[in-house]
XYZ file of C-alpha atoms in Angstrom:
324
model
C -149.616 -86.967 -94.040
C -146.466 -87.304 -95.815
C -146.565 -90.303 -98.198
C -143.813 -92.633 -99.762
C -143.362 -90.202 -102.646
C -142.725 -86.918 -100.885
C -139.026 -86.076 -100.009
C -138.621 -85.666 -96.295
C -137.720 -82.246 -95.573
C -135.835 -80.954 -92.426
C -138.273 -78.139 -91.662
C -141.159 -81.163 -91.457
C -138.525 -83.617 -89.495
C -137.589 -80.321 -86.917
C -140.997 -79.397 -86.505
C -142.130 -82.862 -85.531
C -139.001 -83.785 -83.743
C -139.720 -80.457 -81.298
C -143.321 -80.978 -80.544
C -141.825 -84.518 -78.963
C -139.042 -82.620 -77.441
C -138.621 -78.775 -76.646
C -135.900 -79.031 -75.336
C -133.587 -79.830 -78.348
C -134.501 -76.603 -79.820
C -131.060 -75.411 -79.672
C -129.057 -78.006 -81.162
C -131.961 -78.056 -83.726
C -131.758 -74.606 -84.745
C -128.023 -74.182 -84.223
C -126.261 -75.628 -87.047
C -128.241 -73.551 -89.853
C -126.959 -70.751 -88.280
C -123.333 -71.698 -88.125
C -122.574 -73.219 -91.271
C -123.523 -71.740 -94.327
C -123.390 -75.042 -96.488
C -125.435 -76.502 -93.858
C -128.539 -77.495 -96.241
C -125.922 -79.011 -98.454
C -124.135 -81.076 -96.283
C -127.550 -82.602 -94.887
C -129.081 -83.180 -97.866
C -128.316 -86.700 -98.339
C -128.757 -87.733 -94.750
C -132.519 -86.175 -94.343
C -133.451 -88.213 -97.582
C -131.903 -91.314 -96.158
C -134.107 -90.738 -92.974
C -137.217 -90.254 -94.961
C -136.904 -93.572 -97.094
C -136.209 -95.850 -94.134
C -139.105 -94.062 -92.416
C -141.342 -95.323 -95.842
C -143.004 -91.820 -95.715
C -145.107 -92.654 -92.975
C -145.537 -90.661 -89.674
C -145.928 -93.342 -87.648
C -142.426 -94.323 -88.795
C -141.074 -90.690 -88.361
C -142.059 -90.423 -84.851
C -140.781 -93.999 -83.521
C -137.314 -92.850 -84.954
C -137.769 -89.366 -83.143
C -138.457 -90.932 -80.145
C -136.252 -93.311 -80.741
C -133.408 -90.536 -80.521
C -135.175 -87.956 -77.898
C -134.527 -91.327 -75.566
C -130.725 -91.752 -76.885
C -130.175 -87.941 -75.902
C -132.001 -88.366 -72.556
C -129.552 -91.266 -71.618
C -126.481 -89.433 -72.931
C -127.454 -86.123 -71.401
C -127.892 -88.114 -67.628
C -124.483 -90.269 -68.035
C -122.564 -86.729 -69.407
C -123.695 -85.612 -65.980
C -122.093 -88.359 -64.302
C -119.479 -88.444 -66.460
C -118.815 -84.782 -65.498
C -118.614 -85.946 -61.733
C -117.056 -89.160 -61.476
C -114.589 -88.561 -64.627
C -115.178 -91.866 -66.069
C -117.021 -94.120 -68.078
C -119.244 -96.248 -66.384
C -119.203 -99.333 -68.542
C -115.953 -101.120 -68.354
C -117.173 -104.655 -69.405
C -117.277 -105.082 -73.218
C -119.034 -108.707 -73.222
C -121.834 -107.165 -70.806
C -122.022 -103.895 -73.216
C -121.971 -106.047 -76.386
C -125.440 -108.338 -74.752
C -127.059 -105.217 -73.808
C -126.558 -103.246 -76.663
C -125.697 -104.703 -79.922
C -127.107 -107.936 -79.816
C -130.431 -106.135 -78.561
C -131.819 -105.584 -81.971
C -134.841 -103.849 -80.879
C -132.766 -101.328 -79.296
C -130.513 -100.920 -82.385
C -133.026 -101.177 -84.635
C -135.603 -98.334 -82.510
C -133.342 -96.404 -80.954
C -129.581 -96.942 -81.560
C -129.108 -96.615 -85.681
C -132.317 -93.704 -85.543
C -130.193 -91.587 -83.350
C -126.803 -92.186 -85.415
C -128.680 -90.975 -88.310
C -130.599 -88.364 -86.731
C -127.029 -86.744 -84.989
C -125.660 -85.895 -88.286
C -128.541 -83.633 -88.577
C -128.513 -81.889 -85.190
C -125.317 -82.669 -83.420
C -122.458 -80.620 -83.983
C -120.154 -83.275 -83.710
C -121.771 -85.353 -85.980
C -122.481 -82.865 -88.793
C -118.909 -82.320 -89.198
C -117.863 -85.946 -89.293
C -120.156 -86.048 -92.588
C -119.273 -82.827 -93.455
C -115.683 -83.429 -93.597
C -116.219 -87.006 -94.426
C -118.264 -85.383 -98.055
C -115.759 -82.693 -98.924
C -112.781 -83.574 -98.004
C -112.125 -87.605 -97.779
C -114.260 -88.623 -100.457
C -112.507 -86.319 -103.406
C -109.149 -88.073 -101.973
C -110.954 -91.608 -102.679
C -111.435 -90.513 -106.114
C -108.448 -92.619 -107.734
C -109.430 -95.503 -105.847
C -110.120 -98.808 -107.299
C -110.878 -102.108 -105.327
C -112.402 -102.627 -102.153
C -113.015 -100.517 -99.207
C -113.966 -101.638 -95.767
C -116.095 -99.874 -92.855
C -115.381 -101.088 -89.416
C -118.265 -100.882 -87.404
C -120.328 -100.294 -90.391
C -123.668 -99.373 -88.476
C -126.248 -97.915 -90.854
C -123.376 -97.818 -93.773
C -124.352 -94.349 -94.481
C -120.901 -93.379 -94.809
C -119.446 -96.144 -96.839
C -122.804 -95.743 -99.499
C -121.619 -92.069 -99.862
C -118.847 -92.756 -100.710
C -119.177 -95.982 -102.927
C -122.008 -93.418 -104.436
C -118.858 -91.009 -105.507
C -116.540 -93.260 -106.403
C -117.990 -96.456 -108.698
C -114.463 -98.392 -108.802
C -114.446 -99.245 -105.441
C -116.579 -102.372 -104.044
C -118.127 -102.150 -100.545
C -117.629 -104.180 -97.637
C -118.705 -103.725 -93.884
C -118.017 -105.350 -90.419
C -119.861 -105.074 -87.703
C -120.582 -106.976 -84.468
C -124.705 -106.213 -84.151
C -126.615 -108.441 -86.064
C -128.559 -105.622 -87.139
C -125.982 -103.636 -89.441
C -126.000 -105.764 -92.426
C -130.358 -104.983 -93.044
C -130.181 -101.536 -92.201
C -126.704 -101.441 -94.557
C -128.348 -103.112 -97.095
C -131.409 -101.040 -96.991
C -128.721 -97.959 -97.105
C -127.376 -99.796 -100.237
C -130.922 -99.635 -101.644
C -131.817 -95.759 -100.984
C -128.389 -94.927 -102.914
C -129.258 -97.494 -105.584
C -125.590 -98.463 -105.357
C -124.694 -101.476 -108.607
C -122.983 -103.257 -105.725
C -124.563 -103.389 -102.353
C -122.416 -102.758 -98.820
C -121.539 -106.380 -98.384
C -121.733 -106.752 -94.340
C -120.266 -109.241 -92.501
C -121.211 -109.821 -88.692
C -117.888 -110.098 -86.655
C -115.243 -108.932 -84.068
C -112.467 -106.953 -85.579
C -110.622 -107.044 -82.496
C -110.128 -110.755 -83.608
C -108.801 -109.612 -86.635
C -110.215 -108.429 -90.279
C -110.929 -110.527 -93.061
C -109.191 -109.732 -96.483
C -111.528 -109.495 -99.458
C -110.117 -112.247 -102.027
C -106.363 -112.088 -100.262
C -105.934 -108.061 -101.350
C -105.376 -105.590 -98.814
C -108.131 -103.252 -98.733
C -107.524 -99.533 -100.371
C -109.986 -97.147 -98.025
C -111.193 -98.350 -94.931
C -113.640 -96.215 -92.891
C -113.351 -96.284 -88.483
C -115.890 -93.666 -87.355
C -116.934 -93.528 -83.788
C -115.749 -96.686 -82.986
C -112.203 -96.959 -80.682
C -113.815 -95.533 -77.743
C -116.307 -98.573 -77.794
C -113.298 -100.830 -77.397
C -111.252 -102.096 -74.461
C -107.753 -101.881 -76.177
C -108.431 -99.553 -79.285
C -104.586 -99.902 -80.261
C -105.233 -103.865 -81.020
C -108.179 -102.754 -83.349
C -105.504 -100.171 -85.027
C -103.536 -102.355 -85.604
C -105.684 -104.833 -87.184
C -106.744 -102.280 -89.895
C -103.041 -101.136 -90.425
C -102.093 -104.888 -91.110
C -105.462 -104.746 -93.514
C -104.907 -102.022 -95.344
C -103.000 -101.503 -98.619
C -99.708 -99.728 -99.053
C -100.778 -96.335 -99.598
C -104.103 -96.705 -98.770
C -106.216 -94.122 -96.808
C -108.141 -94.318 -93.516
C -111.336 -91.824 -92.368
C -110.981 -92.478 -88.720
C -112.847 -90.774 -85.598
C -113.318 -90.798 -82.168
C -114.893 -89.462 -79.315
C -113.336 -87.567 -76.647
C -114.649 -86.761 -73.287
C -118.163 -88.187 -74.489
C -120.373 -90.735 -72.707
C -122.674 -92.801 -73.670
C -124.500 -96.446 -73.520
C -121.742 -98.480 -74.980
C -118.293 -96.394 -74.212
C -115.221 -98.067 -72.621
C -112.489 -96.322 -73.497
C -111.808 -92.070 -72.140
C -110.154 -90.517 -74.633
C -109.587 -86.896 -72.700
C -108.072 -85.116 -75.547
C -107.479 -84.999 -79.628
C -103.378 -85.450 -78.812
C -104.530 -88.717 -77.690
C -106.281 -90.019 -80.216
C -103.333 -88.774 -82.800
C -100.876 -90.346 -80.825
C -102.482 -93.949 -80.615
C -103.077 -93.563 -84.488
C -99.391 -92.627 -85.076
C -98.531 -95.480 -82.787
C -99.910 -98.087 -85.050
C -98.118 -97.269 -87.574
C -100.330 -94.546 -89.795
C -99.183 -91.064 -91.084
C -102.228 -88.539 -90.352
C -102.704 -86.069 -93.272
C -105.719 -83.811 -91.691
C -107.052 -83.838 -88.472
C -110.154 -81.885 -86.944
C -111.859 -80.928 -83.458
C -115.176 -81.361 -83.600
C -117.272 -80.328 -80.340
C -120.498 -81.285 -79.320
C -122.046 -77.848 -78.839
C -124.174 -75.037 -80.075
C -121.771 -71.994 -80.095
C -120.006 -70.813 -83.171
C -116.413 -72.100 -82.148
C -115.104 -72.231 -85.673
C -112.680 -69.917 -86.144
C -112.312 -68.707 -83.097
C -109.461 -69.516 -80.622
C -110.440 -67.991 -77.865
C -114.103 -70.681 -77.504
C -111.883 -73.290 -78.896
C -109.595 -73.247 -75.628
C -112.644 -72.577 -73.465
C -114.112 -75.560 -74.615
C -110.877 -77.753 -74.204
C -110.849 -76.524 -70.471
C -114.630 -77.180 -69.873
C -113.845 -80.874 -71.340
C -116.263 -80.452 -73.726
C -117.305 -83.993 -75.348
C -115.959 -83.788 -78.457
C -114.980 -85.957 -81.960
C -111.316 -86.234 -83.633
C -111.664 -86.467 -87.253
C -108.402 -87.881 -88.591
C -107.640 -88.748 -92.217
C -104.571 -91.303 -92.121
C -103.015 -92.986 -94.514
C -100.221 -96.388 -95.064
C -97.183 -94.812 -95.482
C -96.143 -96.862 -98.712
C -92.798 -98.735 -97.622
C -89.461 -97.238 -98.734
C -87.184 -99.769 -100.783
C -83.738 -100.280 -100.097
């Protein structure tokens, strides 16, 4: 049995997961085959999962079962979406009550599933890979405050703050579970200043820190959860400093328990980002698939034609105003 002093290994976690859900083998094995840097990219997420499980078999199994439940729900909903071509949910208040305010669901299913996705889902792996290898280096000279909108478990913010100690991190999330888990993630990273997470609605406005705009903002997998994602983008633009930098992702053709706004392509995401005032610096389209599509234009075109679930990964900036 694993104990709190023994680091969790990918083989151990994957074996346990596949014992409980053998049908997930394709996703669990494809990423190491397709990405030579897989082990280095997921090194921190796998350690974090071990830390949050406190090294016990019972907690690891609970987290695996939460991920399995989330995957099964996604599979069922994605099947319905393929036939109906629309998301099932359309009422944010109902989704908020059923999902984000459900403390047990968020703690035992939702947040564990998101963390596991960085290890086993190709689109989430691409998010953390791009964040770690491209975005964090771009933030190397930033000083001041960073904000993650929809901070959730806080892995992205904590990874950034761990690399750049000149930043002070803040989080904003509608779920009352977010402050607790982001505090635990801060503890894992031994952050000098833990992420300070506020429970609130970003559509109603983004609070500033000491009335000062943020130098860095993160908003991963949030836009599709909202009835009016453009409003959120406009709020973030207003709260970001001139020359500030934004990391943003959005789901495309991907149904879930809480998705409301349907993006049909990454071009739609880019258009909305630019409409809100941001200048796009970098973009990537990451598919949820076991296929080795990177660098293969033919496969990418087929995945687009098949409306394969995907994530748009965007790095953008608030252009410095031109003086006249």
